[in-house]
mmCIF file of N, CA and C in Angstrom:
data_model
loop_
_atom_site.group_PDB
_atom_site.id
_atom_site.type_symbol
_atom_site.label_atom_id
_atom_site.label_comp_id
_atom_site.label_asym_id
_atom_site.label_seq_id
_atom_site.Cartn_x
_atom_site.Cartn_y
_atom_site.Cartn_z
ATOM 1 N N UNK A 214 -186.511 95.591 109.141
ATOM 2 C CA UNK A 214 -185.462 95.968 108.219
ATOM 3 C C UNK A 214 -185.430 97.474 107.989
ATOM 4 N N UNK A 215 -186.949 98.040 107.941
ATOM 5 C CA UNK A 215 -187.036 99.690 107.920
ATOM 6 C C UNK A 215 -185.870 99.926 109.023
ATOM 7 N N UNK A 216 -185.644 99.641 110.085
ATOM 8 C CA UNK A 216 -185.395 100.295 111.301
ATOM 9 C C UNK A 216 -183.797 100.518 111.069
ATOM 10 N N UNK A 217 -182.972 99.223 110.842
ATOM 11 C CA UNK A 217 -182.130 98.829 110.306
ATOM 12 C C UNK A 217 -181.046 99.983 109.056
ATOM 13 N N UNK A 218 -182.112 99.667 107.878
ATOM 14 C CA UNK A 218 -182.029 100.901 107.239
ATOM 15 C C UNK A 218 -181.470 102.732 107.476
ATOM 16 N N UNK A 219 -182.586 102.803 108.469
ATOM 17 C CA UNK A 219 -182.493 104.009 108.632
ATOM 18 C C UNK A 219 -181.341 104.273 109.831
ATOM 19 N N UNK A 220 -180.988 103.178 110.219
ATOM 20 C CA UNK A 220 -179.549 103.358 111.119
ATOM 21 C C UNK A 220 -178.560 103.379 109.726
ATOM 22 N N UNK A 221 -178.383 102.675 108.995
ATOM 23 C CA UNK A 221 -177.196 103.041 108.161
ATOM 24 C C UNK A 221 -177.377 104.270 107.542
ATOM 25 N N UNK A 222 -178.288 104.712 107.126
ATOM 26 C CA UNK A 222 -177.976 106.124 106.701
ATOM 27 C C UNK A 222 -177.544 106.803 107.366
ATOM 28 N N UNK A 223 -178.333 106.920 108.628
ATOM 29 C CA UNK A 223 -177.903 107.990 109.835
ATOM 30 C C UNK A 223 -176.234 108.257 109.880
ATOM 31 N N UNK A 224 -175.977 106.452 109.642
ATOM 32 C CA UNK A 224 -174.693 106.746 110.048
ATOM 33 C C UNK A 224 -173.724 107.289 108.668
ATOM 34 N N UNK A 225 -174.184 107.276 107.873
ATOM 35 C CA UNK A 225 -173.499 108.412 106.810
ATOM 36 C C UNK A 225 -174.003 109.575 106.906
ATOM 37 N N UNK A 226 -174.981 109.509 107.181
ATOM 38 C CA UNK A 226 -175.145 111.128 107.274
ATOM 39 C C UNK A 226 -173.918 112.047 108.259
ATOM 40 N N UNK A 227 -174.282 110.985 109.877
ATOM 41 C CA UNK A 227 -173.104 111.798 110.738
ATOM 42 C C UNK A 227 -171.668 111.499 110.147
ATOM 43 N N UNK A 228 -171.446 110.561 109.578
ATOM 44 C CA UNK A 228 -169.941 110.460 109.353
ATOM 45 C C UNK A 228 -169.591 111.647 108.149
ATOM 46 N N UNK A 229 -170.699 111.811 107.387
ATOM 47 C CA UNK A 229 -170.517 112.883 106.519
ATOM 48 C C UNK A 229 -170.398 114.185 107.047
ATOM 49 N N UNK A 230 -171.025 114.698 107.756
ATOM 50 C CA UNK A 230 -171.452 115.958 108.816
ATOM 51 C C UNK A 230 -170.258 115.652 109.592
ATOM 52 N N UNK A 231 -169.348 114.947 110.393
ATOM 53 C CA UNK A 231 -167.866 115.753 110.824
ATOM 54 C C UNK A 231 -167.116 115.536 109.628
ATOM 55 N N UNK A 232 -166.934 114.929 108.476
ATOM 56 C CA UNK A 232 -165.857 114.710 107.437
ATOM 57 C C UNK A 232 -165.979 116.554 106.972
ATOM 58 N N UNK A 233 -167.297 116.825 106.901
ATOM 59 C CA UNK A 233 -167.638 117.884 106.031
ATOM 60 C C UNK A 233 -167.853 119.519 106.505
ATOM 61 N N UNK A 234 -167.809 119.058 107.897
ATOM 62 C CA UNK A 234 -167.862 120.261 108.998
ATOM 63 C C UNK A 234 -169.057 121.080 108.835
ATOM 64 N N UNK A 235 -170.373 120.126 108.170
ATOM 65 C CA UNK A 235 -171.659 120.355 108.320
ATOM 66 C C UNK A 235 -172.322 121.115 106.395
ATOM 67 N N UNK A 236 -171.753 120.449 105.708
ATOM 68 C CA UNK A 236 -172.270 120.528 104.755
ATOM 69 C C UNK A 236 -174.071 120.072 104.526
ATOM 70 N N UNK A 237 -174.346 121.405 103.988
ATOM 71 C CA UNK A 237 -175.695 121.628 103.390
ATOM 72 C C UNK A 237 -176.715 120.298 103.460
ATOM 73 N N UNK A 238 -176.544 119.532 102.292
ATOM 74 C CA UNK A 238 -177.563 118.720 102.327
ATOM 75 C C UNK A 238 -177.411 117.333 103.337
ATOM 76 N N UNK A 239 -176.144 117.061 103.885
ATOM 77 C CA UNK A 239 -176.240 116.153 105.017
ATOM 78 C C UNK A 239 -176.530 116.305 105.918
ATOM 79 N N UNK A 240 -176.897 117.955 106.138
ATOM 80 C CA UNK A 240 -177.370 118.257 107.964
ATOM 81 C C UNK A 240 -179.044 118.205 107.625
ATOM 82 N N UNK A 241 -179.224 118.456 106.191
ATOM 83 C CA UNK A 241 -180.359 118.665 105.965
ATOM 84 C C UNK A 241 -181.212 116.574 105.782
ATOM 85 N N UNK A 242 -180.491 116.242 105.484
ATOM 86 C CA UNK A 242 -180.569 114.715 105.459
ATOM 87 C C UNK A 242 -180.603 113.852 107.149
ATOM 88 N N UNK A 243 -179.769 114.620 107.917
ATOM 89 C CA UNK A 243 -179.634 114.180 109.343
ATOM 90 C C UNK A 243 -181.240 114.420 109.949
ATOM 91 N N UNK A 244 -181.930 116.651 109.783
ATOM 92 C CA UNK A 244 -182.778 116.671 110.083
ATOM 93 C C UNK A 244 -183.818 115.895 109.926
ATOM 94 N N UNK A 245 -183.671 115.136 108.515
ATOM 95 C CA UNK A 245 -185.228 114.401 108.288
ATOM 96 C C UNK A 245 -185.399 113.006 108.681
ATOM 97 N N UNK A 246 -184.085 112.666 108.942
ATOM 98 C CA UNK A 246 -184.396 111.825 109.861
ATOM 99 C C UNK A 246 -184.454 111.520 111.015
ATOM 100 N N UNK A 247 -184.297 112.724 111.725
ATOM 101 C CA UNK A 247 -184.970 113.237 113.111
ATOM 102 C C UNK A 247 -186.397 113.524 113.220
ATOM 103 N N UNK A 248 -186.915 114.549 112.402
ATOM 104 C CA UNK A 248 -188.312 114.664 111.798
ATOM 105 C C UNK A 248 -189.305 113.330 111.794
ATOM 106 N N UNK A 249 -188.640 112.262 110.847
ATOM 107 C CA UNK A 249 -189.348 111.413 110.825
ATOM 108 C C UNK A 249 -189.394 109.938 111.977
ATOM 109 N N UNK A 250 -188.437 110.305 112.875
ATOM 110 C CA UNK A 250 -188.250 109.939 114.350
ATOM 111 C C UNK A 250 -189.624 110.455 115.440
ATOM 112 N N UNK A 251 -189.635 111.942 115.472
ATOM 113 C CA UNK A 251 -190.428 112.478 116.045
ATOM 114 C C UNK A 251 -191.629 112.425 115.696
ATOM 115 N N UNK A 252 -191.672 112.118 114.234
ATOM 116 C CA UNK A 252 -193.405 112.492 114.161
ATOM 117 C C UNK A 252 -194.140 110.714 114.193
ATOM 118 N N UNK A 253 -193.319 109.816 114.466
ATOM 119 C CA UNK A 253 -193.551 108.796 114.624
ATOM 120 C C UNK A 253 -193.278 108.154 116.293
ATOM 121 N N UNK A 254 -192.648 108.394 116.514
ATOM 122 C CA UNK A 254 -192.272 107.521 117.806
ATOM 123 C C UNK A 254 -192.074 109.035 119.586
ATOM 124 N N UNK A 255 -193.591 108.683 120.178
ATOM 125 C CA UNK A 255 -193.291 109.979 120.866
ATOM 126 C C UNK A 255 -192.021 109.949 122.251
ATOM 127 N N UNK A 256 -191.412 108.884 122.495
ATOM 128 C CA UNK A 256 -190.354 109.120 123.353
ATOM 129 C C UNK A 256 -188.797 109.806 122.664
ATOM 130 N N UNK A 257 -189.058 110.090 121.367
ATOM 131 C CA UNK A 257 -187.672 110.501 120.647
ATOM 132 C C UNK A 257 -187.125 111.499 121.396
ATOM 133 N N UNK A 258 -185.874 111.525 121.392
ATOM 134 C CA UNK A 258 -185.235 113.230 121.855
ATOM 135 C C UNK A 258 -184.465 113.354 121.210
ATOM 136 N N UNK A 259 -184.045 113.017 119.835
ATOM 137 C CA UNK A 259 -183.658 113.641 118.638
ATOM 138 C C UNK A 259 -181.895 112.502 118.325
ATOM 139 N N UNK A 260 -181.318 113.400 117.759
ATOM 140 C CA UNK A 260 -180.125 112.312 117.274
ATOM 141 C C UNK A 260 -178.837 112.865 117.892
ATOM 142 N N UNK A 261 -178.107 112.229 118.580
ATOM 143 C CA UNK A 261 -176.869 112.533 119.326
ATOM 144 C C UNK A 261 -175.940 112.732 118.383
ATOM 145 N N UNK A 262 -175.380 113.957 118.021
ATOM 146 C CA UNK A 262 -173.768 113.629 116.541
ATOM 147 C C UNK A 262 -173.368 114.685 117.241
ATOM 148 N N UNK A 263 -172.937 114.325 118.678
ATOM 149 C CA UNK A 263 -171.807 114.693 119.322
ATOM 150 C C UNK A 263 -170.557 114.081 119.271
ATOM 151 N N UNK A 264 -169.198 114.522 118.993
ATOM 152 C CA UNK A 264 -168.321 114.104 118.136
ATOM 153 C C UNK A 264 -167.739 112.352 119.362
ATOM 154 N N UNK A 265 -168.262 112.288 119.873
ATOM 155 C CA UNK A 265 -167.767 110.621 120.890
ATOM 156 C C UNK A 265 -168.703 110.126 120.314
ATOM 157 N N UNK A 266 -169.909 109.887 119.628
ATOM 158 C CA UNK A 266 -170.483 108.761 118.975
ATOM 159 C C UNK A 266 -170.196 108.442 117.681
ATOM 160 N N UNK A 267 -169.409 109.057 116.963
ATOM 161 C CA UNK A 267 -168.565 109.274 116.110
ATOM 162 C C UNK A 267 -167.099 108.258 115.597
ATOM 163 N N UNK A 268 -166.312 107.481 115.705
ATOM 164 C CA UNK A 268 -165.538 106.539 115.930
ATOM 165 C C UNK A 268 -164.614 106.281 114.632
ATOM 166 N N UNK A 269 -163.489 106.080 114.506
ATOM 167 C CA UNK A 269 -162.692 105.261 113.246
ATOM 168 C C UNK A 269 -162.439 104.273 113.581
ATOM 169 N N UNK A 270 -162.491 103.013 113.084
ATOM 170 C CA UNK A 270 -161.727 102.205 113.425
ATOM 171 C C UNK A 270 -160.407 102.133 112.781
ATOM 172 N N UNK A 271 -159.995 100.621 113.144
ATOM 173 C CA UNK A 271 -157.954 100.687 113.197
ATOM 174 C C UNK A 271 -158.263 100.550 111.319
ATOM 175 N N UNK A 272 -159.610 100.091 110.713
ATOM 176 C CA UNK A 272 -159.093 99.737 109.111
ATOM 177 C C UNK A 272 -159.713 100.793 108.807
ATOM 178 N N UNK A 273 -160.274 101.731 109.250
ATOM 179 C CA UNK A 273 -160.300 103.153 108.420
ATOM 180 C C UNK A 273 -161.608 103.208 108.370
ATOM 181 N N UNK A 274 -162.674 102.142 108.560
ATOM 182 C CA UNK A 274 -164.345 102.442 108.288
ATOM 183 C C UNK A 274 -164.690 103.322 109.497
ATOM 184 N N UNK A 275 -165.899 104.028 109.352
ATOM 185 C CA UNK A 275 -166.496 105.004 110.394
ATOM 186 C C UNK A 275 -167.667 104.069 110.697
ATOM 187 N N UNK A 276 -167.493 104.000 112.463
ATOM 188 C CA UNK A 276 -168.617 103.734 113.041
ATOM 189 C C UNK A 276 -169.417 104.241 114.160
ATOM 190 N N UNK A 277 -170.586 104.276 114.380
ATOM 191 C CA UNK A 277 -171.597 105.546 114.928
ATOM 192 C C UNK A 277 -171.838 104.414 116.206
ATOM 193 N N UNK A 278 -171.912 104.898 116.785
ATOM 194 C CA UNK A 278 -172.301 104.223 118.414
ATOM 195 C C UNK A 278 -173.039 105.816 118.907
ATOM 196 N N UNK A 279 -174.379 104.886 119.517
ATOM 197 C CA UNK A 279 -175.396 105.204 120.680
ATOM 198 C C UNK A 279 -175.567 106.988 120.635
ATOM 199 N N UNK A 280 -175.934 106.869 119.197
ATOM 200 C CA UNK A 280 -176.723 108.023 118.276
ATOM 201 C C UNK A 280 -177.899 108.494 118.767
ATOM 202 N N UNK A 281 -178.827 107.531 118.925
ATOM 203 C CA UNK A 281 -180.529 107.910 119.217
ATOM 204 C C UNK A 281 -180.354 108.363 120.844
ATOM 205 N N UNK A 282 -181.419 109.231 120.589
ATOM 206 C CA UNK A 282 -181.812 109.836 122.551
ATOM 207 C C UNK A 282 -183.369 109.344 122.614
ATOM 208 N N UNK A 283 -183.526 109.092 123.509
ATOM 209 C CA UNK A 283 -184.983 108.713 123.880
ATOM 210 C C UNK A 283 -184.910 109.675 125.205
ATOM 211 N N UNK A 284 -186.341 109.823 125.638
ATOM 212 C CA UNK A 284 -187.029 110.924 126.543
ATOM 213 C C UNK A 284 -187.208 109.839 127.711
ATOM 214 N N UNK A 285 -186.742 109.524 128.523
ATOM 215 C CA UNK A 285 -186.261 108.515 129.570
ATOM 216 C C UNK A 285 -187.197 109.015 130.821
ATOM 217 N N UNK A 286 -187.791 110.193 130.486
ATOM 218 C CA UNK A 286 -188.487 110.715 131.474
ATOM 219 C C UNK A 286 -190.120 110.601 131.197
ATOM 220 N N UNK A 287 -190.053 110.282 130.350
ATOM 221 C CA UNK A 287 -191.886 109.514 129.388
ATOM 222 C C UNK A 287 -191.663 108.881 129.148
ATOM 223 N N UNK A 288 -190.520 108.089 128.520
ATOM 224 C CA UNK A 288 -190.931 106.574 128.373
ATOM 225 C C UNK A 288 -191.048 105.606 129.616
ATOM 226 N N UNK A 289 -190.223 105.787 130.625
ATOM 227 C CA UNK A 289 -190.240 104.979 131.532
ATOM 228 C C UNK A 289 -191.865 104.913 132.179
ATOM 229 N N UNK A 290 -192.496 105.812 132.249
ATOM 230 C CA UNK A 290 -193.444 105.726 133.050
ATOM 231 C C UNK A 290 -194.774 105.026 132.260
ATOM 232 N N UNK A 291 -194.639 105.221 130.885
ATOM 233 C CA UNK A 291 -195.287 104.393 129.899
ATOM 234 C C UNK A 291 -195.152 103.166 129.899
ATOM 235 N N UNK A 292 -193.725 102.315 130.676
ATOM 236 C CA UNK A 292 -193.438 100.971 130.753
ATOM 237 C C UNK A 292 -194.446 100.672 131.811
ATOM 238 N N UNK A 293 -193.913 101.611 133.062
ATOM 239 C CA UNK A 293 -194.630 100.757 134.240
ATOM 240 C C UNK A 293 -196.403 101.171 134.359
ATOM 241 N N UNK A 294 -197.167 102.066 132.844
ATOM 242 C CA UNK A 294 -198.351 101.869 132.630
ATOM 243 C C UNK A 294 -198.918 100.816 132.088
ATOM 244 N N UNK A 295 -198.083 100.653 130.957
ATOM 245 C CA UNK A 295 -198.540 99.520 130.305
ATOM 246 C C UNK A 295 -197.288 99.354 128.667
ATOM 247 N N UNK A 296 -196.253 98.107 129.321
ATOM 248 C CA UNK A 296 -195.150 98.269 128.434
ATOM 249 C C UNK A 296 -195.393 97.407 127.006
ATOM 250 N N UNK A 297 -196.622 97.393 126.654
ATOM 251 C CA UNK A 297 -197.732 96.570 125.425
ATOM 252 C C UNK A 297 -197.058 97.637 124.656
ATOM 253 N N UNK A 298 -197.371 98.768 124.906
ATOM 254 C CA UNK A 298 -197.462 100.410 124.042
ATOM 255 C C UNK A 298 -196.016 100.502 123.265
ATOM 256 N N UNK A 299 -195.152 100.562 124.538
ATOM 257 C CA UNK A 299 -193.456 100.753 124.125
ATOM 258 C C UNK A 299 -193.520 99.768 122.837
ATOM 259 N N UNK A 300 -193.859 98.567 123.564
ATOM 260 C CA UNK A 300 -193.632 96.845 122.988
ATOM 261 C C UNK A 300 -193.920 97.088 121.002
ATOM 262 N N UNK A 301 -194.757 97.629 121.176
ATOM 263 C CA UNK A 301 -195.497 97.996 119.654
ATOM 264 C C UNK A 301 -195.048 99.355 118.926
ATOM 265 N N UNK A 302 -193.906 99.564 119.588
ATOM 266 C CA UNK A 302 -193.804 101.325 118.920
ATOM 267 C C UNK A 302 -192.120 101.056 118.844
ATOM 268 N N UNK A 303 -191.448 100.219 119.614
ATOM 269 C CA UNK A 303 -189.965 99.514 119.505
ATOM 270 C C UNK A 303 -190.031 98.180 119.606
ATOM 271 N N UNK A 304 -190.517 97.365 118.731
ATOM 272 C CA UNK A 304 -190.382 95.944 119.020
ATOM 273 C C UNK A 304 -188.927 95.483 118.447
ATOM 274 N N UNK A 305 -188.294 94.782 119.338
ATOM 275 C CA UNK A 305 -187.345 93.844 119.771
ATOM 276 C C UNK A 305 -186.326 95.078 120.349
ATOM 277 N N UNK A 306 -186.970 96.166 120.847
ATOM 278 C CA UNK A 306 -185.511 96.866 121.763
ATOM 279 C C UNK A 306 -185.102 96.416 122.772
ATOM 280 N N UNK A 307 -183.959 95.636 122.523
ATOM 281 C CA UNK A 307 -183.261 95.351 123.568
ATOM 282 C C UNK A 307 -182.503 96.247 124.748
ATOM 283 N N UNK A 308 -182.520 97.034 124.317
ATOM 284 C CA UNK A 308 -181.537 97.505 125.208
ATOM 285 C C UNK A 308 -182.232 98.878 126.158
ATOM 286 N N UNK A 309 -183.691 98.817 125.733
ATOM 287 C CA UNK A 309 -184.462 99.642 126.873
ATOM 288 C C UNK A 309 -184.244 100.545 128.002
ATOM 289 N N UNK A 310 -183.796 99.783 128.659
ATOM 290 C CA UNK A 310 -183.622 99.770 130.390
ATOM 291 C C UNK A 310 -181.797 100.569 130.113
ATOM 292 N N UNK A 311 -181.404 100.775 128.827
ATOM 293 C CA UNK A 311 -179.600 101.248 129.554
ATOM 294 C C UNK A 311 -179.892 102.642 128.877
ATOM 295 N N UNK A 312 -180.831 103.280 128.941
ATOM 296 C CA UNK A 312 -180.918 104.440 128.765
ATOM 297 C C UNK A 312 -180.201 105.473 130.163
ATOM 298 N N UNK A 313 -179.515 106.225 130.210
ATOM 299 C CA UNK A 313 -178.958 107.111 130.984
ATOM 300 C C UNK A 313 -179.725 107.697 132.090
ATOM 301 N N UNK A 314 -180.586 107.697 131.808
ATOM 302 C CA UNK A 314 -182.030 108.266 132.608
ATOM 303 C C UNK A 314 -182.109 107.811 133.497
ATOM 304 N N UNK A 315 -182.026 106.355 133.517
ATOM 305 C CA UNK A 315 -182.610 104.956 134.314
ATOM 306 C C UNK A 315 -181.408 105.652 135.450
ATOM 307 N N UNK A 316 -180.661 105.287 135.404
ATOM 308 C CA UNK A 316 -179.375 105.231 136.411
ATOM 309 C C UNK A 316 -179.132 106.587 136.998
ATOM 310 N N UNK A 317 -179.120 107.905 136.165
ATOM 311 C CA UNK A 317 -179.038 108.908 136.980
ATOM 312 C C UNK A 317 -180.437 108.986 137.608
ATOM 313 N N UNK A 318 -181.330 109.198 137.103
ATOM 314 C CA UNK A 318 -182.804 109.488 138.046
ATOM 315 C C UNK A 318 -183.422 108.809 138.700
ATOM 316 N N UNK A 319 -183.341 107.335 138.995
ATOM 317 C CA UNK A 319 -184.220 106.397 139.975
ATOM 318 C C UNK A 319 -183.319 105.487 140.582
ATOM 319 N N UNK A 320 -184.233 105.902 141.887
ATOM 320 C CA UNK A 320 -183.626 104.533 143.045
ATOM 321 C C UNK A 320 -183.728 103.058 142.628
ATOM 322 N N UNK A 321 -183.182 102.373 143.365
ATOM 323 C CA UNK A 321 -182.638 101.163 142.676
ATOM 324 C C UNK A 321 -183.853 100.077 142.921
ATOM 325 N N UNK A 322 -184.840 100.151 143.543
ATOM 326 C CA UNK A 322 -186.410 99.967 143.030
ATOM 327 C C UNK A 322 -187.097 100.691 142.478
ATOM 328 N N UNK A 323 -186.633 101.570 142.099
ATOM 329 C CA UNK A 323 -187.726 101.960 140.363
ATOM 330 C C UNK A 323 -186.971 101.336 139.647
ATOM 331 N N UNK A 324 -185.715 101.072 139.302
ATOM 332 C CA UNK A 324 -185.018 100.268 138.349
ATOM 333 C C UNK A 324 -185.579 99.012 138.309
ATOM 334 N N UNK A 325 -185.635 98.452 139.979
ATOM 335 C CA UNK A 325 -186.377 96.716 140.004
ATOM 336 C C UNK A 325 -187.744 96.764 139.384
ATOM 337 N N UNK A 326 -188.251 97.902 139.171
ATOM 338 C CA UNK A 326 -189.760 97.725 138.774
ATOM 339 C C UNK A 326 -189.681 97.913 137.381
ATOM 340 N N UNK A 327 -188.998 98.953 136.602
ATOM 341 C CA UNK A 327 -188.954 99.048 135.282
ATOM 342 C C UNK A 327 -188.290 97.505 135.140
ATOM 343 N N UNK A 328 -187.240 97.414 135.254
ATOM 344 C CA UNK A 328 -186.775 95.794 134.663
ATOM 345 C C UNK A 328 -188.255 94.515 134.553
ATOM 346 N N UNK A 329 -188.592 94.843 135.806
ATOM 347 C CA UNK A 329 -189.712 93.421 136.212
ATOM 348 C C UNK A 329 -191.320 93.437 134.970
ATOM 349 N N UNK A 330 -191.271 94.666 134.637
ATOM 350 C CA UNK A 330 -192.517 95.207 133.937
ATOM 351 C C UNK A 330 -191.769 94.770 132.703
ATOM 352 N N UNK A 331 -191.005 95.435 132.312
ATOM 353 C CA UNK A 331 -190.260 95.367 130.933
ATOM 354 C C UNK A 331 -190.156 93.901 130.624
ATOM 355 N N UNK A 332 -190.152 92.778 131.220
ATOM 356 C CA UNK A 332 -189.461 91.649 131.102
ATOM 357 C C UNK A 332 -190.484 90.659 131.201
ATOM 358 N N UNK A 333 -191.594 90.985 131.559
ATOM 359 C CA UNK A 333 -192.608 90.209 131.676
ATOM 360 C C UNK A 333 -192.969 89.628 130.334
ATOM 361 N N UNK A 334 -193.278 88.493 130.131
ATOM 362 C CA UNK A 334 -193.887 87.855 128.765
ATOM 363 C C UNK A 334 -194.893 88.951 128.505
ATOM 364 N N UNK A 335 -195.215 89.454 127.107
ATOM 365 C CA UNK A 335 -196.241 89.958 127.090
ATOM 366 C C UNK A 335 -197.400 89.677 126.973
#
């Protein structure tokens, strides 16, 4: 539920930060929860509030899509060491393997091997 949490703020924070064109204490609210990303989880690469993750919908609410960056270039190799580690530092990330990384930087057996490792019962 922590995890959860700290996605809805995020996402006021960024929806606040373009409404506000970077007012004071929401960039300062964005940083700390980058801060407390990094000093916890070492594949972080900080928070995407580049204005396409950003979104309105048709009834007027703001919604944040595919905010977080992960380091795709250390985590992956941490999977195919031993993906126990990831398993315990993101438990129930689903969506692992669609990091950007995967697809621009490895042939399509390092992909078969990250998937096969990743997917294994633990």
């Amino acid at each position: 539920m922590e995890e959860i949490a700290l996605c809805a703020g995020v996402a006021l924070v960024v929806a606040g930060l373009r409404a506000s064109k970077g007012w004071p204490p929401l960039v300062a609210a964005a940083y700390a929860v980058d801060a407390g990303y990094r000093a916890r989880l070492r594949w972080w690469d900080g928070i995407d509030l580049n204005t396409g993750n950003v979104r309105q919908a048709l009834d007027g609410r703001v919604a944040v899509i595919d905010m977080f960056c992960m380091d795709g270039a250390s985590l992956y190799p941490q999977v195919l060491k031993g993906a126990s580690v990831v398993r315990e530092k993101l438990p129930g990330s689903r969506h692992l393997l669609d990091i950007p990384y995967i697809a621009m930087e490895s042939t399509p057996e390092q992909i078969r091997a990250l998937h096969d490792f990743w997917c294994r019962t633990p």
